Short mmCIF file of C-alpha atoms in Angstrom, two decimals:
data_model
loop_
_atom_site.label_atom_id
_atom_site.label_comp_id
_atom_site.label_asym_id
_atom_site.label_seq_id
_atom_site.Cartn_x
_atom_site.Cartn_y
_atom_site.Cartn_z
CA UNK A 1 39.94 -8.81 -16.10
CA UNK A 2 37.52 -9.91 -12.95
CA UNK A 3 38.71 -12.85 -11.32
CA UNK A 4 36.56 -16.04 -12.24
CA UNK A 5 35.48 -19.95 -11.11
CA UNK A 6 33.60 -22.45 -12.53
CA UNK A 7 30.60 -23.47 -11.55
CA UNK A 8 28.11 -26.55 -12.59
CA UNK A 9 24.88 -27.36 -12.65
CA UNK A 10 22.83 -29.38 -14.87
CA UNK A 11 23.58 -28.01 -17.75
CA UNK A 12 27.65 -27.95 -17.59
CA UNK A 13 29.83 -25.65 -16.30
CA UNK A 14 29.76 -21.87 -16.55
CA UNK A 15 32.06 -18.89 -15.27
CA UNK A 16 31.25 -16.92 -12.61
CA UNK A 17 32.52 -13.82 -10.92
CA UNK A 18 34.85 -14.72 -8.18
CA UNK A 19 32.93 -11.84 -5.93
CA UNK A 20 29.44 -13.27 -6.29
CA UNK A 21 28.26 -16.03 -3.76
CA UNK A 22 25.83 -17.39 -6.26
CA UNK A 23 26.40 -20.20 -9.11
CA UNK A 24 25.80 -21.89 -12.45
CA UNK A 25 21.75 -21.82 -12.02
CA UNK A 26 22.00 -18.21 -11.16
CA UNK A 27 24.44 -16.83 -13.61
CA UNK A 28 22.66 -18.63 -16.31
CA UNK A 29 19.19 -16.48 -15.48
CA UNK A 30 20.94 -13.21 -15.36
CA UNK A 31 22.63 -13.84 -19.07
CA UNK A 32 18.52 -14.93 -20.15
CA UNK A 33 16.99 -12.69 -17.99
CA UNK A 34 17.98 -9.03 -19.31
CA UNK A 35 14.78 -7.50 -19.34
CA UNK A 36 14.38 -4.86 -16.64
CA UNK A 37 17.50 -4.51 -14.95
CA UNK A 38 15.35 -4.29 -11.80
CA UNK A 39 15.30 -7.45 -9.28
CA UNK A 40 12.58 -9.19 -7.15
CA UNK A 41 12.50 -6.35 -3.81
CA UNK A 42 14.99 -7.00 -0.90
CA UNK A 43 12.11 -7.73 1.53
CA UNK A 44 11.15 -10.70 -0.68
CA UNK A 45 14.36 -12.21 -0.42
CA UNK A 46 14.44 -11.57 3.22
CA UNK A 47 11.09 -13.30 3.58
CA UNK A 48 12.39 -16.23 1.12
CA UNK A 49 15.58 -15.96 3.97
CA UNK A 50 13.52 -17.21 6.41
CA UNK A 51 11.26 -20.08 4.59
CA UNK A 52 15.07 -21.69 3.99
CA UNK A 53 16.43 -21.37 7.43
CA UNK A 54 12.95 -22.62 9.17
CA UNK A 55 12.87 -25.50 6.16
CA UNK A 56 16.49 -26.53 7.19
CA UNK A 57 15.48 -26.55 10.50
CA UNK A 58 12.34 -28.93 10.33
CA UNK A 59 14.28 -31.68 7.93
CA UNK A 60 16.85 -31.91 10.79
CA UNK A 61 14.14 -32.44 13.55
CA UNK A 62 12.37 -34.99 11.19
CA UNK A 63 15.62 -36.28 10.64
CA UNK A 64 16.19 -35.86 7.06
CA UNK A 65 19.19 -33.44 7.25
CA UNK A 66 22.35 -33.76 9.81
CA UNK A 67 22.42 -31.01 12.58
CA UNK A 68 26.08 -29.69 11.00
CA UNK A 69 24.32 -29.28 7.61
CA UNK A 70 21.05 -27.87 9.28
CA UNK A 71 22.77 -25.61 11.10
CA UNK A 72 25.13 -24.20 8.06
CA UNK A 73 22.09 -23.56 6.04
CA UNK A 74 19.81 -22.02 8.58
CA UNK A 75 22.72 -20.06 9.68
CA UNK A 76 23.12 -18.39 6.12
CA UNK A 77 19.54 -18.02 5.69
CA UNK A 78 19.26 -15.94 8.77
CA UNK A 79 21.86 -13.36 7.59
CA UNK A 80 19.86 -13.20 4.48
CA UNK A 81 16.54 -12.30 6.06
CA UNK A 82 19.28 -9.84 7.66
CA UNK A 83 19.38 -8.09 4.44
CA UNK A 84 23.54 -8.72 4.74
CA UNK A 85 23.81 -10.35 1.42
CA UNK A 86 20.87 -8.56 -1.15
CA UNK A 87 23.78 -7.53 -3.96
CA UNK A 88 24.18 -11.50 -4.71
CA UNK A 89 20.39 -11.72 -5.64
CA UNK A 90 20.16 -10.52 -9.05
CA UNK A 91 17.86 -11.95 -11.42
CA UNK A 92 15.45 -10.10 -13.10
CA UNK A 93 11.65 -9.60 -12.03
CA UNK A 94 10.76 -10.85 -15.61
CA UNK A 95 12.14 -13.83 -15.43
CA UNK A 96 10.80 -17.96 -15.71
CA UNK A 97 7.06 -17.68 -14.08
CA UNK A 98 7.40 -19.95 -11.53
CA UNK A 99 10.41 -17.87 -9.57
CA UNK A 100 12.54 -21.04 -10.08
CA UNK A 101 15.72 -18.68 -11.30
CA UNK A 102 15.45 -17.11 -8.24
CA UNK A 103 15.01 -20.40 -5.81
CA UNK A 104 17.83 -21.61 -7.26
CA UNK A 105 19.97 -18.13 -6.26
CA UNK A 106 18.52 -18.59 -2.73
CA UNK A 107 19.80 -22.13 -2.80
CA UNK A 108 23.41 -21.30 -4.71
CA UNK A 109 23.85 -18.54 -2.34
CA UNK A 110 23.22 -20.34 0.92
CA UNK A 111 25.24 -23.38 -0.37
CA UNK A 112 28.46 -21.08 -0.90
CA UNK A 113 27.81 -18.91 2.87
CA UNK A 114 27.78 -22.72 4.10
CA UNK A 115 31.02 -23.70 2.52
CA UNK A 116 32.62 -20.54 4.05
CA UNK A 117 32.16 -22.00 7.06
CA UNK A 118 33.48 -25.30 6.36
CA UNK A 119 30.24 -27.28 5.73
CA UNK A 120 29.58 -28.74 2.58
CA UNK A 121 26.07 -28.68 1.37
CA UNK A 122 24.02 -29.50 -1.92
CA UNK A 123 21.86 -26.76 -3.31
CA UNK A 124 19.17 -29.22 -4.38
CA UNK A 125 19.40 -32.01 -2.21
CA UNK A 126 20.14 -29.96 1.38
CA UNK A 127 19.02 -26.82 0.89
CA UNK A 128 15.82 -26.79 -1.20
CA UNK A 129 15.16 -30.24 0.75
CA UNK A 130 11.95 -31.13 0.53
CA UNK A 131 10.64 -27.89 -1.64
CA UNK A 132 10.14 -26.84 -5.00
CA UNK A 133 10.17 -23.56 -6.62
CA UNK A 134 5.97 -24.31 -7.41
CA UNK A 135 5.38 -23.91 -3.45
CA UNK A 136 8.51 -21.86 -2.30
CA UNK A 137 8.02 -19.12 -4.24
CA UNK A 138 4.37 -18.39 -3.54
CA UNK A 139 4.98 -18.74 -0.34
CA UNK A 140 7.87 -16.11 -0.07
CA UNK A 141 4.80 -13.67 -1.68
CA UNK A 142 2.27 -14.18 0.76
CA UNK A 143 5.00 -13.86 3.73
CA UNK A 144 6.69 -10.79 2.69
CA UNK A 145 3.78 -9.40 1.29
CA UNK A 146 2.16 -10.06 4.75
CA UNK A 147 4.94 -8.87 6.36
CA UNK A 148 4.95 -5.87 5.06
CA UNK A 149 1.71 -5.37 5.75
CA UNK A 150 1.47 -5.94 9.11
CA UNK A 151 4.85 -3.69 9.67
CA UNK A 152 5.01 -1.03 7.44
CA UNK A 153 1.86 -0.24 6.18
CA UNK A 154 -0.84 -0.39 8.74
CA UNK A 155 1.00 1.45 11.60
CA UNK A 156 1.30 4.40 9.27
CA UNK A 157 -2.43 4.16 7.94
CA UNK A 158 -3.22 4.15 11.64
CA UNK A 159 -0.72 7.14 12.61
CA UNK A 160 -2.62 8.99 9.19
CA UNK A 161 -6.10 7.88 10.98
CA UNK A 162 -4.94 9.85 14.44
CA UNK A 163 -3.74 12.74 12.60
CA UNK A 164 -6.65 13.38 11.19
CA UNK A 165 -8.68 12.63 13.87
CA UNK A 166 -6.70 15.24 16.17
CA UNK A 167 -7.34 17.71 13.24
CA UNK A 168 -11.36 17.01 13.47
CA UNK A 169 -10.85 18.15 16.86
CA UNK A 170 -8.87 21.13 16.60
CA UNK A 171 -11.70 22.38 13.89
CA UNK A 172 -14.54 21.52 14.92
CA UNK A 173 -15.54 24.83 15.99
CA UNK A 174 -14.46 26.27 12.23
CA UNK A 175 -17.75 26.77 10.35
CA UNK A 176 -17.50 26.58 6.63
CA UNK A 177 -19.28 26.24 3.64
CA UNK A 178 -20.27 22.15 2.33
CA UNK A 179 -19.90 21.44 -1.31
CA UNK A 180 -21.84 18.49 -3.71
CA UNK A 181 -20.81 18.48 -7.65
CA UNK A 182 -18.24 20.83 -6.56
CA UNK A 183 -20.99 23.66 -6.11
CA UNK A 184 -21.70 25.20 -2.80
CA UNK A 185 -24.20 23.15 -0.17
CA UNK A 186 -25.09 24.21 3.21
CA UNK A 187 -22.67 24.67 5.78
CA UNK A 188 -20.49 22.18 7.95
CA UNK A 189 -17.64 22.32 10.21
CA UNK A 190 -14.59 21.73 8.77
CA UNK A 191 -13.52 19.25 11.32
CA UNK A 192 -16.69 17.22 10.23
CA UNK A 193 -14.52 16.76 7.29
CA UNK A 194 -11.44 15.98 8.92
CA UNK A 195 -13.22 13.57 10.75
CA UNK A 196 -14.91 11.83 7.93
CA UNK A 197 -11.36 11.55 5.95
CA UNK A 198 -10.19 10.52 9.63
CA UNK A 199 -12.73 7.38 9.25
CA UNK A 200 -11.31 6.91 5.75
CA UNK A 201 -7.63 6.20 6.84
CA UNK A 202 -8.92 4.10 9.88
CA UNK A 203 -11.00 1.59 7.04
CA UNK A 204 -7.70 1.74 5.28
CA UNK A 205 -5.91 0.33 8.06
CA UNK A 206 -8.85 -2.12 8.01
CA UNK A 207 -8.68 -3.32 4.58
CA UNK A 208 -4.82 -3.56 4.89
CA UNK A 209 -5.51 -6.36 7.70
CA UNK A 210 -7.97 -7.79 5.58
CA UNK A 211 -5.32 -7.75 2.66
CA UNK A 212 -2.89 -9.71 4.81
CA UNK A 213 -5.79 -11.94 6.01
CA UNK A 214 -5.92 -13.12 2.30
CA UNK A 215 -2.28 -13.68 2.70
CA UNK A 216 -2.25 -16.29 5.79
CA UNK A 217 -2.31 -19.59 3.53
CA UNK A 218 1.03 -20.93 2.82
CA UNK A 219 1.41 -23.09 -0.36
CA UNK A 220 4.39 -24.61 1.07
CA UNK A 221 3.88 -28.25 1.11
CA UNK A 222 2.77 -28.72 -2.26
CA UNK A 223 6.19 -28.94 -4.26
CA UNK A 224 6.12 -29.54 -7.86
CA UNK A 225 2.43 -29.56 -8.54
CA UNK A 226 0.32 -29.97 -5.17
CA UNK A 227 1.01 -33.81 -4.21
CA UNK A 228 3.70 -32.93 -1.78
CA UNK A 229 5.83 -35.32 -3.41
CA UNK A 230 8.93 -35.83 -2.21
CA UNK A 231 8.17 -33.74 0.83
CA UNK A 232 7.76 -35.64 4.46
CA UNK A 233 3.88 -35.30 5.33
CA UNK A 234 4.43 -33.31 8.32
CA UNK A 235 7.35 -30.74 6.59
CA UNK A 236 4.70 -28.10 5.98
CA UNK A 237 2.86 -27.79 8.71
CA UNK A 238 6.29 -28.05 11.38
CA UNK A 239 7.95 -25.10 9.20
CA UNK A 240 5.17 -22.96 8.73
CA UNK A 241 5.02 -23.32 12.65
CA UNK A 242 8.17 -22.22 13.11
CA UNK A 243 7.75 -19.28 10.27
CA UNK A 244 4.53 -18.54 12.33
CA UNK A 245 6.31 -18.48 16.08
CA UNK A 246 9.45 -15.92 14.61
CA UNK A 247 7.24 -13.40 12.54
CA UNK A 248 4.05 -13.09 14.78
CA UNK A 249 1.72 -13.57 11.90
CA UNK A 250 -1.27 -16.28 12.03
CA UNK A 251 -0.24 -18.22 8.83
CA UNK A 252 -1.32 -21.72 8.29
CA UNK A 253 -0.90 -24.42 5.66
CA UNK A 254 -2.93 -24.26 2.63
CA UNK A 255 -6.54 -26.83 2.79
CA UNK A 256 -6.20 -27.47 -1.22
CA UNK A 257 -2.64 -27.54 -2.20
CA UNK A 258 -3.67 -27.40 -6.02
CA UNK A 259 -5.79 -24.23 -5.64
CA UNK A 260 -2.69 -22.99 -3.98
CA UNK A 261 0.24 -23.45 -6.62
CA UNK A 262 -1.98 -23.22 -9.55
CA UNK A 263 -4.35 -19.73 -8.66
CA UNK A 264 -2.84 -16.68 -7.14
CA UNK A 265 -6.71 -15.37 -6.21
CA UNK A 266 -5.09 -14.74 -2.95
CA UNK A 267 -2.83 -11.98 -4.02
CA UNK A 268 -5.76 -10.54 -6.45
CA UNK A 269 -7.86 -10.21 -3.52
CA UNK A 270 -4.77 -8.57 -1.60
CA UNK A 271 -4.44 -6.13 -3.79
CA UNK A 272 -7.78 -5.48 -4.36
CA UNK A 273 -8.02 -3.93 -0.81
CA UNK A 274 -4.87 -2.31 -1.73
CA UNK A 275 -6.47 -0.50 -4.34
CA UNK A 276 -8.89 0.42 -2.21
CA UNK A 277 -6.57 1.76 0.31
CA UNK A 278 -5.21 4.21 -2.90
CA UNK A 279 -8.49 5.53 -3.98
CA UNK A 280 -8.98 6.24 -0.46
CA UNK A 281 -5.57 8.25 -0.16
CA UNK A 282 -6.12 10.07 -3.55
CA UNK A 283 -9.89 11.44 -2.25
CA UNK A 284 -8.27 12.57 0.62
CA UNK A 285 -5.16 14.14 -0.85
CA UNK A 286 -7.58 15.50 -3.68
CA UNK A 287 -10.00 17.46 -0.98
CA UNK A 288 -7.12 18.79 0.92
CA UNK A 289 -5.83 20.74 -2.30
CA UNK A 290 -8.83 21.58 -3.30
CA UNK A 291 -9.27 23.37 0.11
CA UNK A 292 -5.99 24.85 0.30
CA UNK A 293 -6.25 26.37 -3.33
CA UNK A 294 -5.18 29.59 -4.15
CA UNK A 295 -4.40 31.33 -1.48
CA UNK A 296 -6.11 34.39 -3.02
CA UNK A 297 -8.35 33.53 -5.83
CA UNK A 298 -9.37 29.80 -5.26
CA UNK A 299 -10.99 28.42 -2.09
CA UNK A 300 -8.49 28.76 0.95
CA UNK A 301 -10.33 27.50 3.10
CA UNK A 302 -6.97 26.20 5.02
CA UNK A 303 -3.89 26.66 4.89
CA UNK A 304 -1.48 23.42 3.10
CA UNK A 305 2.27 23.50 4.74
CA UNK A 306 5.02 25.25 2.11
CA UNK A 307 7.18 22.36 1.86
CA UNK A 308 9.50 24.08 -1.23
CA UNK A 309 9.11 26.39 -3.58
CA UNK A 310 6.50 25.74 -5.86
CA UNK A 311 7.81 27.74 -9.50
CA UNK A 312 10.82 28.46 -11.19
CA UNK A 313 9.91 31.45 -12.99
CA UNK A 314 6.72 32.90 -10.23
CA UNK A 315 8.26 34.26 -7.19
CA UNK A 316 6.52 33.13 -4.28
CA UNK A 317 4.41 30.44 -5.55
CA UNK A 318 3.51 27.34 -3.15
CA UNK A 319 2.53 24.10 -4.86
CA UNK A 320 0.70 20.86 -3.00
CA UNK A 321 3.56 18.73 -3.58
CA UNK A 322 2.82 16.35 -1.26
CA UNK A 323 -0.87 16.19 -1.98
CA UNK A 324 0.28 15.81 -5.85
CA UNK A 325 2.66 13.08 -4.91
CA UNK A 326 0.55 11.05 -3.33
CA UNK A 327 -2.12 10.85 -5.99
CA UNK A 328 0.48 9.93 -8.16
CA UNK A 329 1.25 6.83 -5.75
CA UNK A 330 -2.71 5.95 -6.09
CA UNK A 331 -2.18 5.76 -10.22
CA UNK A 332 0.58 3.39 -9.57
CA UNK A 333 -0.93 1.20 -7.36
CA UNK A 334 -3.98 1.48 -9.93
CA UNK A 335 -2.09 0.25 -12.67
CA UNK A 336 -0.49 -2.23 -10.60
CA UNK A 337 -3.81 -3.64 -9.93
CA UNK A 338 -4.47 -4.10 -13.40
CA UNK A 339 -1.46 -6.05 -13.81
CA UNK A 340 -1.74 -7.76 -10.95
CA UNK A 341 -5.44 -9.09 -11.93
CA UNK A 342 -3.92 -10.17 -15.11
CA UNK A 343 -1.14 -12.02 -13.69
CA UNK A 344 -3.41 -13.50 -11.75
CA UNK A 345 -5.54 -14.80 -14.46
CA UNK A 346 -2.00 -16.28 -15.71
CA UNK A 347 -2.59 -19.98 -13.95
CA UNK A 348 -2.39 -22.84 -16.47
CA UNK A 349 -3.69 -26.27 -15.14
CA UNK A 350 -1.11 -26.83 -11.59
CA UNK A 351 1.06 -23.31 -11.88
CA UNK A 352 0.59 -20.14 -11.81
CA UNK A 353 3.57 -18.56 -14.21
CA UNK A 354 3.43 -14.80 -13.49
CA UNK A 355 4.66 -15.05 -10.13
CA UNK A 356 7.79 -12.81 -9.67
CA UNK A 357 5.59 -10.05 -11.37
CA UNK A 358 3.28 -10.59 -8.65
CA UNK A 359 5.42 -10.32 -5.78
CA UNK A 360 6.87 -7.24 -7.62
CA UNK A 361 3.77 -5.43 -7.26
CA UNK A 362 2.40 -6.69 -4.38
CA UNK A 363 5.59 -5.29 -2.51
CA UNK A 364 5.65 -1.87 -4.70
CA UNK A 365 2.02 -1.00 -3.60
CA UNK A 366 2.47 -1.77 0.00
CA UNK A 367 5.97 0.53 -0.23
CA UNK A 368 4.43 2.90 -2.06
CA UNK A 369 1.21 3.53 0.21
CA UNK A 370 2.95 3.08 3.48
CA UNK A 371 5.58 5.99 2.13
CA UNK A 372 2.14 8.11 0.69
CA UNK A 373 0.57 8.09 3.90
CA UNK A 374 3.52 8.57 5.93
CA UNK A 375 4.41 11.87 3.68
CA UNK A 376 0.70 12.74 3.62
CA UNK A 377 0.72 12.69 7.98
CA UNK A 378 4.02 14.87 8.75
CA UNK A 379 4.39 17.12 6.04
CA UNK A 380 1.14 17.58 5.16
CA UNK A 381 -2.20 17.23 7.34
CA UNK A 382 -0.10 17.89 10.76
CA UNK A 383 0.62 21.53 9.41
CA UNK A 384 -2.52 22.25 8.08
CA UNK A 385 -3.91 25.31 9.61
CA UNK A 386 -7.60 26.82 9.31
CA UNK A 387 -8.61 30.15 7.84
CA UNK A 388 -11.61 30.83 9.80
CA UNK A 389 -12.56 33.99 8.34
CA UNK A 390 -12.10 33.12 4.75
CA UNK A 391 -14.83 30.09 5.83
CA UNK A 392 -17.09 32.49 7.75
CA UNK A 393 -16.48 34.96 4.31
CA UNK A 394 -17.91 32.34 2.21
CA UNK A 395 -20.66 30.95 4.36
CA UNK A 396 -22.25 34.48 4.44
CA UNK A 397 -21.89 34.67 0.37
CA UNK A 398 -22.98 31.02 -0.35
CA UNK A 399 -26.61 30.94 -1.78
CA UNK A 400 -27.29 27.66 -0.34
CA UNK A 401 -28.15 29.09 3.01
CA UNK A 402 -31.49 30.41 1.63
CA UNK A 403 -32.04 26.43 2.15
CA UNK A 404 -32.59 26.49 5.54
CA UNK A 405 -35.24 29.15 5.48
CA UNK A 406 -37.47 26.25 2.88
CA UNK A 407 -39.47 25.41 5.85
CA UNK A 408 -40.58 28.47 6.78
CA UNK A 409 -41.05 30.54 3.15
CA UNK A 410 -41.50 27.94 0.93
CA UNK A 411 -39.21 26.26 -1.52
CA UNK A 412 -40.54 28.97 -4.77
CA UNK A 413 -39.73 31.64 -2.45
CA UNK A 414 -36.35 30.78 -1.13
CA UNK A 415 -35.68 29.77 -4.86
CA UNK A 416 -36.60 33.36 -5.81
CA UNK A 417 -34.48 34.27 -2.93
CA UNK A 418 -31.26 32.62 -4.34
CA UNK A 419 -31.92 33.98 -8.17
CA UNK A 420 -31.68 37.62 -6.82
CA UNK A 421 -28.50 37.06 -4.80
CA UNK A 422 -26.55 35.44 -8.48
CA UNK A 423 -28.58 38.94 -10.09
CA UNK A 424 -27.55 41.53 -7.90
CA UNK A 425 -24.32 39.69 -5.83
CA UNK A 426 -26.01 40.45 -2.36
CA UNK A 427 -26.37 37.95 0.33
CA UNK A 428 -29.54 35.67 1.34
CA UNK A 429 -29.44 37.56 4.80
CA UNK A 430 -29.67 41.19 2.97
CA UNK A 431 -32.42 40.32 1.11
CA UNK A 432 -34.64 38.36 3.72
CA UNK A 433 -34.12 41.15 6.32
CA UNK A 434 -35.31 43.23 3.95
CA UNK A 435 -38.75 41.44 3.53
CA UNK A 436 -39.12 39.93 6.54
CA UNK A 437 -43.06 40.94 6.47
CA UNK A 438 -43.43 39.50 2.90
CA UNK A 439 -41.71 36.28 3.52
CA UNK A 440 -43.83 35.99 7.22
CA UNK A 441 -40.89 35.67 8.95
CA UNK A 442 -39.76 37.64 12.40
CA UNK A 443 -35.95 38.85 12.43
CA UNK A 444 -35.55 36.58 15.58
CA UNK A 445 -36.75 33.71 12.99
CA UNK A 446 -34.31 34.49 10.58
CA UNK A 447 -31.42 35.21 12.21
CA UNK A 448 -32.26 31.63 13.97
CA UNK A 449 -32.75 30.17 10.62
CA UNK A 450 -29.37 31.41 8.73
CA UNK A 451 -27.45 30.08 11.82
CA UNK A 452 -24.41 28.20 10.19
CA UNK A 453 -24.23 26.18 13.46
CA UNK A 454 -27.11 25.08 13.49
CA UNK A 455 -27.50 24.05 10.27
CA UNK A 456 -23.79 22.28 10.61
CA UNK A 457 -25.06 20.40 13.48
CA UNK A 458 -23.13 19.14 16.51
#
């Protein structure tokens, strides 16, 4: 049998694993809490890490907590925004709505890493000093969240954005046929595509810095239901300084403490642009193997990078993995917004009580993208190569170049024009040069008028 000790809180005493750092409080939500299996994400306990070790550190400078004790605490705090101590947080994402299960373990945990070192400290009444769950919690959301943001998602949107972009400018001189409603258009280049999908992953990066934007009011401040009670008036604002000064991120306190703790319209609107952001990546990803299909019998119009082997049972078959993987990403972060939304709608009178669910997703989507578009750049759109002469192939055969020549001949005409081509499976250019004195048109004219360039533009 595993070693044990007893623990106490509130409720009595309950045994606890001799190997865990946590206590009563904690032990008591994993027994409730058996739902998923899965807990809140490390980088959410990391961020909760350092709202405890900054906290600690502004009750001993307003003198509400001695140095020794202040010191303990923000000591352990800092190795858990480390990440050195994420196996002792275990409660389950689906656990009491207002993330108090998971305070508490925050609290337990730190108390214990400050009794290691010979300091004794309270839990409650040292280390969740001047807080509550109600304003803690939501404040560990909007910091991680933000966070990750500003650190993992929008340097790889950007990287995506140059990729592209570099792409745009290795094709521009590729001349290929333009689709709408899937059916061929006149022609464009193909970087012109590139560089409009280029423009797509830089207004990702965009909306991800509006996303964490949403994020920069803290709730912290408002404890149990937005009065600050028990909290010194100048707590928030001193440790959301100091939160502020080690991150890099322009946070501030909250202007209506109730709005706060009891709506979560911040994270809504967070993950609103993160939705964006997906649909974004899934047009992109969706063009790219729509391009690439074939090789032989669909577009292949360029050339996707063979990442693995794409059947078991047809030799030589190369699938868009990547491409296929990242669309799958956007359907996530699709559903997630549906669950975030009604989370969000889950505030009754001064709480919100879907709040671990929120951070869940918040943190998944901003993982999830950040690894999409990373994939998407180096083993995807970095490899991608051109095939020129399938484009110039298909140009020729398209029927949409008779457009071009509607100034000259006459819409009826050119519409006459294309009708022949589906009939007989000859090109616009046969037939016109083959009634140039009909249509009134010199060869000069025509040739002049069927230029792909020119009709592509610069």
């Amino acid at each position: 049998m595993k070693e044990t000790r007893t623990e106490r809180d509130s409720m009595g005493e309950m045994e606890v694993s001799a190997e865990v750092l946590y206590g009563a409080s904690t032990a008591r939500a994993v027994e409730n809490f058996p739902i998923s299996g899965v807990p809140l994400p490390p980088k959410f306990i990391h961020a909760y890490g350092l709202i405890k070790g900054a906290a600690a550190a502004t009750n001993a400078g307003l003198g509400l907590l001695e140095a020794a004790a202040a010191e303990a605490i923000a000591a352990a705090a800092e190795e858990i925004a480390g990440g050195l101590h994420d196996r002792h947080f275990p409660v389950d994402i689906y656990q009491t709505g207002s993330g108090t299960s998971t305070n508490m373990n925050l609290n337990e945990v730190i108390a214990h890493l400050c009794e290691k070192r010979g300091v004794t400290v309270h839990a409650n009444d040292h280390v969740n000093l001047g807080q509550s769950s109600n304003d803690t919690f939501p404040t560990a959301i909007h910091l991680s969240a933000a966070l990750a943001l500003k650190e993992n998602l929008m340097p790889v949107l950007e990287a995506l954005a140059a990729a592209l972009e570099a792409k745009a400018e290795e094709f521009h001189g590729v001349l290929k046929i333009g689709r709408t409603h899937l059916m061929d258009a006149t022609p464009v280049r193909l970087g012109q595509e590139f560089r409009g999908w280029a423009r797509q992953a830089t207004l990702a990066s965009v909306r991800a810095s509006k996303a964490l934007a949403a994020l920069a009011e803290l709730p912290l401040g408002g404890t149990a239901v937005g009065t600050g009670l028990n909290a010194h008036p100048e707590f928030a604002a001193r440790t959301i300084r100091k939160i502020a000064e080690r991150t890099g991120l322009e946070l501030r306190e909250a202007e209506d403490h109730f709005e706060a703790q009891s709506a979560k319209d911040a994270c809504v609107e967070a993950h609103g642009q993160l939705a964006t952001i997906a649909v974004s990546l899934h047009k992109i990803a969706c063009d790219l193997r729509l391009l690439g299909s074939g090789p032989r019998c669909g577009i292949g119009e360029i050339k996707l990078p063979a990442t693995q082997p794409g059947s078991s049972i047809m030799p030589g078959k190369v699938n868009p993995v990547i491409a296929e993987a990242v669309t799958m990403v956007a359907a996530r972060v699709a559903g997630n917004q549906t669950t975030l939304s009604w989370c969000g709608a889950g505030g009754y009178l001064e709480l919100n009580v879907s709040m671990p669910l929120i951070a869940a997703c918040l943190l998944e989507s901003i993982g999830l993208l950040a690894n999409a578009a990373e994939a998407l750049r180096t083993k995807c759109v970095e490899g991608i190569e051109a095939n020129d002469e399938r484009c110039r192939e298909l140009i020729e055969y398209s029927l949409s170049m008779v457009t071009s020549l509607v100034p000259a001949i006459g819409y009826d005409k050119a519409a006459a024009i294309a009708k022949e081509s589906v009939a007989t499976g000859r090109t616009v250019r046969e037939l016109c040069g083959e009634r140039l004195g009909e249509l009134g048109i010199s060869a000069g004219e025509l040739e002049e008028a069927l230029d792909p360039g020119r009709m592509a533009g610069a």
